[in-house]
JSON list of C-alpha atoms in Angstrom, two decimals:
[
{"chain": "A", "resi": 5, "resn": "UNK", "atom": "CA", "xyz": [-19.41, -76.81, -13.24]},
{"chain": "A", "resi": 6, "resn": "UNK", "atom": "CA", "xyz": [-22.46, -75.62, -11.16]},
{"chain": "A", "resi": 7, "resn": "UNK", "atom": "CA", "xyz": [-25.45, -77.67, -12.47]},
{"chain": "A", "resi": 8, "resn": "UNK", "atom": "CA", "xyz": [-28.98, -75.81, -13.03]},
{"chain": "A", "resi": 9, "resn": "UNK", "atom": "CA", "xyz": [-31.18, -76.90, -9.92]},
{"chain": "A", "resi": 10, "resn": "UNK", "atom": "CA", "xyz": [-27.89, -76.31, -7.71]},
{"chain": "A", "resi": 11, "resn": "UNK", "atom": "CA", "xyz": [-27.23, -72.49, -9.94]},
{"chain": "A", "resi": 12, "resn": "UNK", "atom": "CA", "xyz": [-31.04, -72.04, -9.49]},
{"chain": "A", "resi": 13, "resn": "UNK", "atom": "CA", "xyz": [-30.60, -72.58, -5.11]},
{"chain": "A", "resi": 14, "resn": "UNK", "atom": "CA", "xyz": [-27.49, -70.39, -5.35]},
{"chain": "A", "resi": 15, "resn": "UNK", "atom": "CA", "xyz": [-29.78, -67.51, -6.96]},
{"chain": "A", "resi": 16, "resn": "UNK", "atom": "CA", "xyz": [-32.34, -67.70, -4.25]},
{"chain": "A", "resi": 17, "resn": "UNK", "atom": "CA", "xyz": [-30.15, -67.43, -1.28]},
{"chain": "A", "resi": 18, "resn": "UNK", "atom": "CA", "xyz": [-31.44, -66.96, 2.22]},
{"chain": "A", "resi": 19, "resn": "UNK", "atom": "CA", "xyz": [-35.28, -67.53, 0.57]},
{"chain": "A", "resi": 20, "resn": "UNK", "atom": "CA", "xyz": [-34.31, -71.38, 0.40]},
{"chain": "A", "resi": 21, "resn": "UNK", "atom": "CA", "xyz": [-33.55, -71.40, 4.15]},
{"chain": "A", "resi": 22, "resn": "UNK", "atom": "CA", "xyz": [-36.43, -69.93, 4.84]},
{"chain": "A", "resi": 23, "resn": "UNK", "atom": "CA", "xyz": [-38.73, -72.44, 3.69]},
{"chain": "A", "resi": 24, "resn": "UNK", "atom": "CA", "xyz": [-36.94, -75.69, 4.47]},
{"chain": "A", "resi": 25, "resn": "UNK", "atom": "CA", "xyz": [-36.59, -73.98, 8.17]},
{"chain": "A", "resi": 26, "resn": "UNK", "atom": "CA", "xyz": [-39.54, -72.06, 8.37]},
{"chain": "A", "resi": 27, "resn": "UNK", "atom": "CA", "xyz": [-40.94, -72.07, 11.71]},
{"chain": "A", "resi": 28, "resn": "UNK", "atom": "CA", "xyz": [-43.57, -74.59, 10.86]},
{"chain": "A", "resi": 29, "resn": "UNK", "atom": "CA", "xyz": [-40.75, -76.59, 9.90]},
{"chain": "A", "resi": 30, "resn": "UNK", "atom": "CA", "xyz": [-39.10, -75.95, 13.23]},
{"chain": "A", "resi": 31, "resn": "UNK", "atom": "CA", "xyz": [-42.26, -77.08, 14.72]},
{"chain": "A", "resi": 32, "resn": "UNK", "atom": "CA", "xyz": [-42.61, -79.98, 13.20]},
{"chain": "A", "resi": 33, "resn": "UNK", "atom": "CA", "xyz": [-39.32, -81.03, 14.18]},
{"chain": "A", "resi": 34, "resn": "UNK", "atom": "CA", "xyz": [-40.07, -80.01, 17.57]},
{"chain": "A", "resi": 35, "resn": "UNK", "atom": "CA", "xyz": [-42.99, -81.54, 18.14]},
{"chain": "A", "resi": 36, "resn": "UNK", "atom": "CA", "xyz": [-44.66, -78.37, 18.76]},
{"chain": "A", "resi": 37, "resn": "UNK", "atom": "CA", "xyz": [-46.89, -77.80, 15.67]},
{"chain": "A", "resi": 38, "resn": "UNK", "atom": "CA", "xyz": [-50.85, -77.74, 16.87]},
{"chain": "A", "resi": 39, "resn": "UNK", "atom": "CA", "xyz": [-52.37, -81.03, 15.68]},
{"chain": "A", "resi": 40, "resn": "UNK", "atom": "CA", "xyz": [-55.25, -79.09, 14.21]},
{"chain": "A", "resi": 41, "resn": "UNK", "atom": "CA", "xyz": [-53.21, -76.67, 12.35]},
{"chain": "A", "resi": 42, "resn": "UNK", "atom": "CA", "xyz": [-51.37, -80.17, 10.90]},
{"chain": "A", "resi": 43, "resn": "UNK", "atom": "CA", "xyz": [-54.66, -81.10, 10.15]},
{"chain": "A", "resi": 44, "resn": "UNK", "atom": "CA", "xyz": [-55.37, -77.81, 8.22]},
{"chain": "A", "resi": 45, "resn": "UNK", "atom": "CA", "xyz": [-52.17, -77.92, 6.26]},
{"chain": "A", "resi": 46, "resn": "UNK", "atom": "CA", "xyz": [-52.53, -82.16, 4.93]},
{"chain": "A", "resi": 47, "resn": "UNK", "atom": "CA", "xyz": [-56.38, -80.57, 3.61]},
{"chain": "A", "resi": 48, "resn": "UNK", "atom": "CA", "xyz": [-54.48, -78.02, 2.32]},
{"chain": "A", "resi": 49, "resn": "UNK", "atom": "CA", "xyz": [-51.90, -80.12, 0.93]},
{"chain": "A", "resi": 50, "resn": "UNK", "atom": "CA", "xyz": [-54.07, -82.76, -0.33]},
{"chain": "A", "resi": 51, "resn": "UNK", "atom": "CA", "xyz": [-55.72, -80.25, -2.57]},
{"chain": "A", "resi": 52, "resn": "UNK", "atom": "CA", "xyz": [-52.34, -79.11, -3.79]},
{"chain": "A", "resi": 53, "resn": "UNK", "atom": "CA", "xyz": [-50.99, -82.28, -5.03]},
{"chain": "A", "resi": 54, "resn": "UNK", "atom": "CA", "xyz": [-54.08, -83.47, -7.05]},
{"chain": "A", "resi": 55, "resn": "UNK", "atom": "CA", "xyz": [-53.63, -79.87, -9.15]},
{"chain": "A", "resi": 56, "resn": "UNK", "atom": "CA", "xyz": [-49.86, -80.33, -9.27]},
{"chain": "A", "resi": 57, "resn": "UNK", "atom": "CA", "xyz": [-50.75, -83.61, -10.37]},
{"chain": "A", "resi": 58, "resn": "UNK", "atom": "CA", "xyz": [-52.78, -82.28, -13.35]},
{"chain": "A", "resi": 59, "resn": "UNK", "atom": "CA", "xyz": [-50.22, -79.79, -14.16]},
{"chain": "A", "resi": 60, "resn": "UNK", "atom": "CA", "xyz": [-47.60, -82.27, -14.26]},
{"chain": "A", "resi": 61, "resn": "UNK", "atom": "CA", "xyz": [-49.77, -84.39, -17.02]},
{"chain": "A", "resi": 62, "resn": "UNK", "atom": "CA", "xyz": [-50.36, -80.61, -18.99]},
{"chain": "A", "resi": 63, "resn": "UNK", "atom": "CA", "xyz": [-46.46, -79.64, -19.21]},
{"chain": "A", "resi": 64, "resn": "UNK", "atom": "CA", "xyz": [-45.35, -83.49, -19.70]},
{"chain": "A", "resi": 65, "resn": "UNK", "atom": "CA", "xyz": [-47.63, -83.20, -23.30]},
{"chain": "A", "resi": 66, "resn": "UNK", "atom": "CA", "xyz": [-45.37, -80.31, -24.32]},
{"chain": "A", "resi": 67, "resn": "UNK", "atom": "CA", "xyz": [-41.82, -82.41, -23.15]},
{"chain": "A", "resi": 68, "resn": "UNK", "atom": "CA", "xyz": [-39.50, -84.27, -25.77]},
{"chain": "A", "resi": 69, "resn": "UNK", "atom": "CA", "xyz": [-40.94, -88.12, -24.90]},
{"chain": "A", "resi": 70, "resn": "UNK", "atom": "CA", "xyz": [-37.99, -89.66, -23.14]},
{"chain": "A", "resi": 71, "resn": "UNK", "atom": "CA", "xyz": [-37.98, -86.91, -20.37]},
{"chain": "A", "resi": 72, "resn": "UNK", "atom": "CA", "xyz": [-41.54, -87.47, -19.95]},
{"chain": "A", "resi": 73, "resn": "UNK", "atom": "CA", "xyz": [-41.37, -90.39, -19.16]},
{"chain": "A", "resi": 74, "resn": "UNK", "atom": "CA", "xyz": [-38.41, -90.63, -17.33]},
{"chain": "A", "resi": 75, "resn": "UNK", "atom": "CA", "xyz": [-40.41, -87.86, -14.82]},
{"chain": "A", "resi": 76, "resn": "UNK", "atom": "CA", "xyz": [-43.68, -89.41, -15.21]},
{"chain": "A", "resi": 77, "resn": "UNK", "atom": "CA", "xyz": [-42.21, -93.14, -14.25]},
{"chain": "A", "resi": 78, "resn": "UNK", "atom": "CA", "xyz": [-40.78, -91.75, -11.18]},
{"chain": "A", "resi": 79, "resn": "UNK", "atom": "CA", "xyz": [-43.94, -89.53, -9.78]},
{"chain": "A", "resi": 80, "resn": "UNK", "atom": "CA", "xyz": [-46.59, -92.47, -10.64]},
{"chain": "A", "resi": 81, "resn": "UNK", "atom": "CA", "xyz": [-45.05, -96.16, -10.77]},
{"chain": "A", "resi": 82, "resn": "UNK", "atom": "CA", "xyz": [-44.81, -96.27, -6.81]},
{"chain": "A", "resi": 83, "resn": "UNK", "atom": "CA", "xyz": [-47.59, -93.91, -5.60]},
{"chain": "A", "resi": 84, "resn": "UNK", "atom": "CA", "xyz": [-48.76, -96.86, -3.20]},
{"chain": "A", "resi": 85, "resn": "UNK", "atom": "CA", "xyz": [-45.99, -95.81, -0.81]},
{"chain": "A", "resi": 86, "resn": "UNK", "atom": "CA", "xyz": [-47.45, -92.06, -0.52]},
{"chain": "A", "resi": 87, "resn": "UNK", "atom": "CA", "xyz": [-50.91, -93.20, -0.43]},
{"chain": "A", "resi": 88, "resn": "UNK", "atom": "CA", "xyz": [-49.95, -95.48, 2.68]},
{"chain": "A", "resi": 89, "resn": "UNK", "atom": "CA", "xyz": [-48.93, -92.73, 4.51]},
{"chain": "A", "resi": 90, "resn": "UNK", "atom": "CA", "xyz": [-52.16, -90.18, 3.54]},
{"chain": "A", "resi": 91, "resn": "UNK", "atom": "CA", "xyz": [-54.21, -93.17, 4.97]},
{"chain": "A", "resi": 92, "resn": "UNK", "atom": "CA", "xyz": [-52.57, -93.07, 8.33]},
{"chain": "A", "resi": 93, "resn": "UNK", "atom": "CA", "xyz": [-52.52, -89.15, 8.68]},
{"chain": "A", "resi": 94, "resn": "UNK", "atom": "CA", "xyz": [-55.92, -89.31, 7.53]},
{"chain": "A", "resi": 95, "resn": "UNK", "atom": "CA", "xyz": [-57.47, -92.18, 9.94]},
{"chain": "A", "resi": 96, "resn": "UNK", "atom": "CA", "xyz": [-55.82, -91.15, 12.63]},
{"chain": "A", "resi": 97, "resn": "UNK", "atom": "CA", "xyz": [-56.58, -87.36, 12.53]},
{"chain": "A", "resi": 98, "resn": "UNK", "atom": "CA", "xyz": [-60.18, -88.46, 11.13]},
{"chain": "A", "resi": 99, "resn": "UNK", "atom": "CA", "xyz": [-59.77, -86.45, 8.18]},
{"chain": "A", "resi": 100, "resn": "UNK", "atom": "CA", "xyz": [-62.34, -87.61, 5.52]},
{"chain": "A", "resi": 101, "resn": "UNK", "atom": "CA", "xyz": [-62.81, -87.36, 1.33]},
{"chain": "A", "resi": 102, "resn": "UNK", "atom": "CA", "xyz": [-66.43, -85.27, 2.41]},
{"chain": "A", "resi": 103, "resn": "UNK", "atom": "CA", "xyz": [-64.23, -83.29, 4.16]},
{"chain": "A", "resi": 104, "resn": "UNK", "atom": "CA", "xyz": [-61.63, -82.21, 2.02]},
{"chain": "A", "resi": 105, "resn": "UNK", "atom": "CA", "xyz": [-63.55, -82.00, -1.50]},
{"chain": "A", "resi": 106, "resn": "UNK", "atom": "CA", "xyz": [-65.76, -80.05, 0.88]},
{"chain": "A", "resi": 107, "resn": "UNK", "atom": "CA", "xyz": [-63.23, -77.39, 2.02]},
{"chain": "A", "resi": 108, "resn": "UNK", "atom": "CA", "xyz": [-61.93, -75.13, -0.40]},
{"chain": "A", "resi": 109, "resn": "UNK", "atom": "CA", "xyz": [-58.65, -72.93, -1.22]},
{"chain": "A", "resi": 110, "resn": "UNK", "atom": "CA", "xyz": [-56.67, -70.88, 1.32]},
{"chain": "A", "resi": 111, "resn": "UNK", "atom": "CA", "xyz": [-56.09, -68.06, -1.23]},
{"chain": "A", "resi": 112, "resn": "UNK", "atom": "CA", "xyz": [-52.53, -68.37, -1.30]},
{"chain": "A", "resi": 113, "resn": "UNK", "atom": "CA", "xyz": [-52.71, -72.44, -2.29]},
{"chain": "A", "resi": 114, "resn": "UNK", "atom": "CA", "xyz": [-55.49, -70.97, -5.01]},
{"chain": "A", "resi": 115, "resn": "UNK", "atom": "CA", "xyz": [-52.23, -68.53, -6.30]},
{"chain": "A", "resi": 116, "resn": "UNK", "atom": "CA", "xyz": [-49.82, -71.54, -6.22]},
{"chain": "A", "resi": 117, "resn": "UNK", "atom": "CA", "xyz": [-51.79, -73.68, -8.07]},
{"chain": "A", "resi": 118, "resn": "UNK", "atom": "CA", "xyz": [-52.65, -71.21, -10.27]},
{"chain": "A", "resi": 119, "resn": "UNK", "atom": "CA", "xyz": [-48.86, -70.27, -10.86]},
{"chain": "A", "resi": 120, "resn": "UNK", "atom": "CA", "xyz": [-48.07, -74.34, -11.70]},
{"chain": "A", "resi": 121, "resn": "UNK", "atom": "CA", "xyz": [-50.74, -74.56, -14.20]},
{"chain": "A", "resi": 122, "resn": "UNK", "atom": "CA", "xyz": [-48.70, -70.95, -15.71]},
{"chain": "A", "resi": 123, "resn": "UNK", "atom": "CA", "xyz": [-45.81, -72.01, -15.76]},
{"chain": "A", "resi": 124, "resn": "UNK", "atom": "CA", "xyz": [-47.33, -75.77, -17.04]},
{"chain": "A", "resi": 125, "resn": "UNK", "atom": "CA", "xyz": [-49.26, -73.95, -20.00]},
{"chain": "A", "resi": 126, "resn": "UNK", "atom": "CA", "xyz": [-45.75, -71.89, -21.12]},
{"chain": "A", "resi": 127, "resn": "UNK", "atom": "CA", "xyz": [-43.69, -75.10, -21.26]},
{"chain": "A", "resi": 128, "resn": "UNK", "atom": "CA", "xyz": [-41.81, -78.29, -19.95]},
{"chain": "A", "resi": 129, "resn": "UNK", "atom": "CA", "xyz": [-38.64, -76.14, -18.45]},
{"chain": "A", "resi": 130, "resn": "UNK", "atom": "CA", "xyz": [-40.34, -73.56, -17.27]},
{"chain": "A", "resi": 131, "resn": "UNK", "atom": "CA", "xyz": [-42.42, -75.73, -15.49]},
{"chain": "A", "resi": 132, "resn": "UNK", "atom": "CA", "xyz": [-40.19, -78.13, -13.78]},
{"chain": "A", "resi": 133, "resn": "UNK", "atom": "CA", "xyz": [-38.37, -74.89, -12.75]},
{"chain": "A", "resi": 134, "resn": "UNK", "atom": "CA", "xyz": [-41.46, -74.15, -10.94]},
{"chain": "A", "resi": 135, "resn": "UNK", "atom": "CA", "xyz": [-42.37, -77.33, -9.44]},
{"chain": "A", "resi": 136, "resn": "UNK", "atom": "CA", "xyz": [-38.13, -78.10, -8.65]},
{"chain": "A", "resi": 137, "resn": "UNK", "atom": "CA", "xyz": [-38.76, -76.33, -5.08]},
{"chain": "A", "resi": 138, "resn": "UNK", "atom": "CA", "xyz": [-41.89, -78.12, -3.89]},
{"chain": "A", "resi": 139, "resn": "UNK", "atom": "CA", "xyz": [-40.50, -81.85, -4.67]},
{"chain": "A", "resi": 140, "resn": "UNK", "atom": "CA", "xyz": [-36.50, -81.49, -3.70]},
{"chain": "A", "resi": 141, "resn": "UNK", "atom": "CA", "xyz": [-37.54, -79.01, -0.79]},
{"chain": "A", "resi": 142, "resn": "UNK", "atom": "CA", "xyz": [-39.48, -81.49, 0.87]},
{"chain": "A", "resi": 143, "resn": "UNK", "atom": "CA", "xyz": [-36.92, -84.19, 0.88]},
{"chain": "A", "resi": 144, "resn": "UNK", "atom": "CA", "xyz": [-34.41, -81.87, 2.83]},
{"chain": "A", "resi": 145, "resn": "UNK", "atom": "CA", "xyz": [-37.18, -81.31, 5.15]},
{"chain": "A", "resi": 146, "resn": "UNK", "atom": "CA", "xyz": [-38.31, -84.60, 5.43]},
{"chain": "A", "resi": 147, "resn": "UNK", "atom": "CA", "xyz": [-34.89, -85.28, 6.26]},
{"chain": "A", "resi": 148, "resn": "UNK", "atom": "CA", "xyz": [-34.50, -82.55, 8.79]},
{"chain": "A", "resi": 149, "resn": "UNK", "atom": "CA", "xyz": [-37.64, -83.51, 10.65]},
{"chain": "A", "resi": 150, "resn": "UNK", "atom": "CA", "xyz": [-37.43, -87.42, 10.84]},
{"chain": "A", "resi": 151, "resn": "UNK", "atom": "CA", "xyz": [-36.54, -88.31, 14.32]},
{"chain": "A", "resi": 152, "resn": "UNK", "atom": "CA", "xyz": [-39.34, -85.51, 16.27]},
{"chain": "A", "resi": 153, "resn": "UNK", "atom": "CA", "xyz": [-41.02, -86.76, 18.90]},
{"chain": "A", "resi": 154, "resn": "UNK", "atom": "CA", "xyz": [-44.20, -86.83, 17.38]},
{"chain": "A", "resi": 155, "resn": "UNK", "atom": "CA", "xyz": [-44.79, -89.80, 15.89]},
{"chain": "A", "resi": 156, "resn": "UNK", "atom": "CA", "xyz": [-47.79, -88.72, 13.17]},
{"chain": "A", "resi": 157, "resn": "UNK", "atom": "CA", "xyz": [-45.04, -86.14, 12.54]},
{"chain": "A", "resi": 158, "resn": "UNK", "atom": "CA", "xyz": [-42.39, -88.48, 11.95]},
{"chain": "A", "resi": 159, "resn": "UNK", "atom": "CA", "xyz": [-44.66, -90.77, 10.00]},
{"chain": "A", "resi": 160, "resn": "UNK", "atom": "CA", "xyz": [-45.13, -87.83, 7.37]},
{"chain": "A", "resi": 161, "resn": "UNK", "atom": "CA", "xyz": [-41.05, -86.90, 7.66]},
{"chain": "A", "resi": 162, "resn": "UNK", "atom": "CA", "xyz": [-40.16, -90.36, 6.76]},
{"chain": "A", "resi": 163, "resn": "UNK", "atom": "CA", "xyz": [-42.08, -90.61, 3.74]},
{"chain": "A", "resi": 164, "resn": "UNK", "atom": "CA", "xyz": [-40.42, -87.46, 2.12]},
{"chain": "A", "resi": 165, "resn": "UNK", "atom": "CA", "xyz": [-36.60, -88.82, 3.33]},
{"chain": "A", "resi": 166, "resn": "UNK", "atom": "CA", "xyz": [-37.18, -91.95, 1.67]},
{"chain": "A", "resi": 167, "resn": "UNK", "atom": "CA", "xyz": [-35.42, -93.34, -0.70]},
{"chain": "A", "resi": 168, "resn": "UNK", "atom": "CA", "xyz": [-38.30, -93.74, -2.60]},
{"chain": "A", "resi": 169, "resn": "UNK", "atom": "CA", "xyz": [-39.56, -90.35, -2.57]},
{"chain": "A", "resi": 170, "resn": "UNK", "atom": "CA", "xyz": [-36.27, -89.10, -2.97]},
{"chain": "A", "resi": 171, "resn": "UNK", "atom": "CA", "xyz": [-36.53, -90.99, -6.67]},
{"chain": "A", "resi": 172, "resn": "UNK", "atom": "CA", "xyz": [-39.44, -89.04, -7.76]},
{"chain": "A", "resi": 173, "resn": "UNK", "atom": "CA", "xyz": [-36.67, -85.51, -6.82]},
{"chain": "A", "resi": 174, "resn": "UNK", "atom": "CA", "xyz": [-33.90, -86.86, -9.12]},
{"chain": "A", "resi": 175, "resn": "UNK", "atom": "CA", "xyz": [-35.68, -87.71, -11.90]},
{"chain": "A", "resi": 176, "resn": "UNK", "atom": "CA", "xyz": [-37.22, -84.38, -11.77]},
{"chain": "A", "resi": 177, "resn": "UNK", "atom": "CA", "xyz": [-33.73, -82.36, -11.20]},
{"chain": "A", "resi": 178, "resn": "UNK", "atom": "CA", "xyz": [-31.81, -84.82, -13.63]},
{"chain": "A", "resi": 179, "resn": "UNK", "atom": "CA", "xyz": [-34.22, -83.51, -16.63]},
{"chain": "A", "resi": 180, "resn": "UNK", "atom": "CA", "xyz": [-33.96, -79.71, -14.84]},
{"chain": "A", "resi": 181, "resn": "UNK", "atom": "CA", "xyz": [-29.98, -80.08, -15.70]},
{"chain": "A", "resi": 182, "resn": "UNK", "atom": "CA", "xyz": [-31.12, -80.51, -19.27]},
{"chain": "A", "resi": 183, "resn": "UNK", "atom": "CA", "xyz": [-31.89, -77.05, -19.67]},
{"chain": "A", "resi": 184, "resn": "UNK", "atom": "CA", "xyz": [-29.81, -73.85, -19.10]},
{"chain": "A", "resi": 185, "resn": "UNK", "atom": "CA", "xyz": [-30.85, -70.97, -16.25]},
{"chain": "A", "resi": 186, "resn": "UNK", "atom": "CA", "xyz": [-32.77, -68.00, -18.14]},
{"chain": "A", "resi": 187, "resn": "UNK", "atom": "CA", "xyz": [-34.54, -65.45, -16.10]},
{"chain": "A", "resi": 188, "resn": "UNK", "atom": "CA", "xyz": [-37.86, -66.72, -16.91]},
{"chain": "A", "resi": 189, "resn": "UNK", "atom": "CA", "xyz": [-36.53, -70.05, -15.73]},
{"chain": "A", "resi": 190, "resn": "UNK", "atom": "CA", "xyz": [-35.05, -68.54, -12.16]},
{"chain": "A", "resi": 191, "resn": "UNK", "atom": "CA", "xyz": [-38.26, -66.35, -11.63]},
{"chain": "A", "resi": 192, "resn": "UNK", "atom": "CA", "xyz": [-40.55, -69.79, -11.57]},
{"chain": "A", "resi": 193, "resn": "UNK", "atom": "CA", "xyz": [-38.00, -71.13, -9.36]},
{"chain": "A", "resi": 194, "resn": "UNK", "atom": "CA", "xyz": [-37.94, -68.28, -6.72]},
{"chain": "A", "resi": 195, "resn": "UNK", "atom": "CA", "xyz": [-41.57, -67.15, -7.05]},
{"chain": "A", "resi": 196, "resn": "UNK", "atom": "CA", "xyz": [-42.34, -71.41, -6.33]},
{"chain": "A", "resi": 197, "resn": "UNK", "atom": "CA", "xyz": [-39.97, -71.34, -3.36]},
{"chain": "A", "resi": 198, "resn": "UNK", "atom": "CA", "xyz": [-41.40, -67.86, -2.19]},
{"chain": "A", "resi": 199, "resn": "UNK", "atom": "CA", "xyz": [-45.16, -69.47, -2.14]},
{"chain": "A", "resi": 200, "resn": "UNK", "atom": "CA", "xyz": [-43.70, -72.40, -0.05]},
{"chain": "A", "resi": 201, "resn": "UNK", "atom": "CA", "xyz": [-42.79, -70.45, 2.53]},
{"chain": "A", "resi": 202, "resn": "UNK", "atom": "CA", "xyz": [-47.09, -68.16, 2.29]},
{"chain": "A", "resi": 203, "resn": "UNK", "atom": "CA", "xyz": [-47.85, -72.08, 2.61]},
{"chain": "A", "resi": 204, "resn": "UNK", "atom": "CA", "xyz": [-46.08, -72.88, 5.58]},
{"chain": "A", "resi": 205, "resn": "UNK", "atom": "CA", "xyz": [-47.53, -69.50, 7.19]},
{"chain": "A", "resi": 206, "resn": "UNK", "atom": "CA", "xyz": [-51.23, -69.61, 5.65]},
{"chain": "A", "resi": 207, "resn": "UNK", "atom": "CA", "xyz": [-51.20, -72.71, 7.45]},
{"chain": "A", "resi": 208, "resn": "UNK", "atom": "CA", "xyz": [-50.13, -71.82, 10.51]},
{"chain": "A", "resi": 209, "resn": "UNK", "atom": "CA", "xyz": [-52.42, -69.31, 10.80]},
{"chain": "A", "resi": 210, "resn": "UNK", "atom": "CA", "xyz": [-55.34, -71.46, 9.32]},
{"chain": "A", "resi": 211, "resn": "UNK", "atom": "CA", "xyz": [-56.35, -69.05, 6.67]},
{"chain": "A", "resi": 212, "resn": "UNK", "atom": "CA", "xyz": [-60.09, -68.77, 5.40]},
{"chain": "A", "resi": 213, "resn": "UNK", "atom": "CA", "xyz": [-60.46, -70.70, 2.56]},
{"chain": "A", "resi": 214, "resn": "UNK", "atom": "CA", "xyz": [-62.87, -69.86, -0.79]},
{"chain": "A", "resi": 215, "resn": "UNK", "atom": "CA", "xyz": [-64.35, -72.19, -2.94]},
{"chain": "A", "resi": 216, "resn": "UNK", "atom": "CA", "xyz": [-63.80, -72.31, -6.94]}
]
């Protein structure tokens, strides 16, 4: 029997291939992503995760206890290992704090964000529907990339094929599996994966951002 997060891929189709091998992806892997459009996209990035972050905490107060902290365990007992590798990418691209609490929103990270904290308000399995593509997407790219020539490019690639990380994706698709495909359900799950792939492309084109 076809579990949910493997049901919910299935549904997508050629949308999930387009974001774990969008050309940015490619790029990446390549070697040939512009350091300064990298640059754009960890800002970007950075400002993602800390409102993921939030939503996570808003739809974990409306989860049955033991799956909340099952999830919560995995995405916060270990975050040393992802702050490591921020540092780095940061230092060495002199990316500051200033400098990203100073930049705002590209407007399609403002949607995205705006679409977690939905889907977060509605309830626990809608929302881990909606945040399934971000975390398991990036392992399989992580994956995919590790081994570019690049070596800040690698450094970030390692970090989301690691065993570690890849903790924080089962946890999160183990509790999924809890909970049967509805079409509410599959429409978080393809409109997250469809605003992974505006990511990857507001980013390579370095869109203007706004401030909230």
């Amino acid at each position: 029997m076809v579990n949910t997060h493997e049901r919910l891929r299935e549904l997508v189709g050629d949308l999930w291939n387009n974001y774990v091998h969008h050309e940015f992806v490619e790029r990446l892997k390549d070697g040939s992503l512009p350091m300064d459009v990298f640059r754009y996209y960890l800002i970007q990035d950075t400002k993602y995760v800390r409102e993921m972050q939030k939503a996570v905490i808003e739809a974990a107060s409306k989860a049955p206890l033991n799956e909340a902290i099952d999830v919560l365990t995995a995405m916060f007992s270990n975050v040393e290992r992802g702050a490591e590798v921020h540092e780095r990418l940061f230092r060495d691209l002199s990316i500051t704090e200033e400098e990203v609490n100073n930049t705002g929103f590209n407007l399609v990270n403002y949607a995205y964000t705006r679409h977690l904290h939905y889907y977060a308000s509605l309830g626990w399995p809608q929302f881990l529907a909606a945040w399934a593509p971000c975390m398991w997407g990036y392992n399989e790219i992580g994956k995919y990339v590790v081994g570019t020539k690049n070596a800040l490019f690698n450094a970030w690639a390692e970090f989301y094929a690691s065993g570690d990380y890849w903790s924080r994706v089962e946890a999160i698709l183990r509790t999924l599996d809890k909970y049967e495909v509805t079409p509410e359900i599959e429409r978080a799950f393809r409109d997250s994966v469809n605003f992974e792939i505006m990511f990857w492309e507001a980013s390579l084109r370095k869109d203007p951002t706004i401030f909230l």
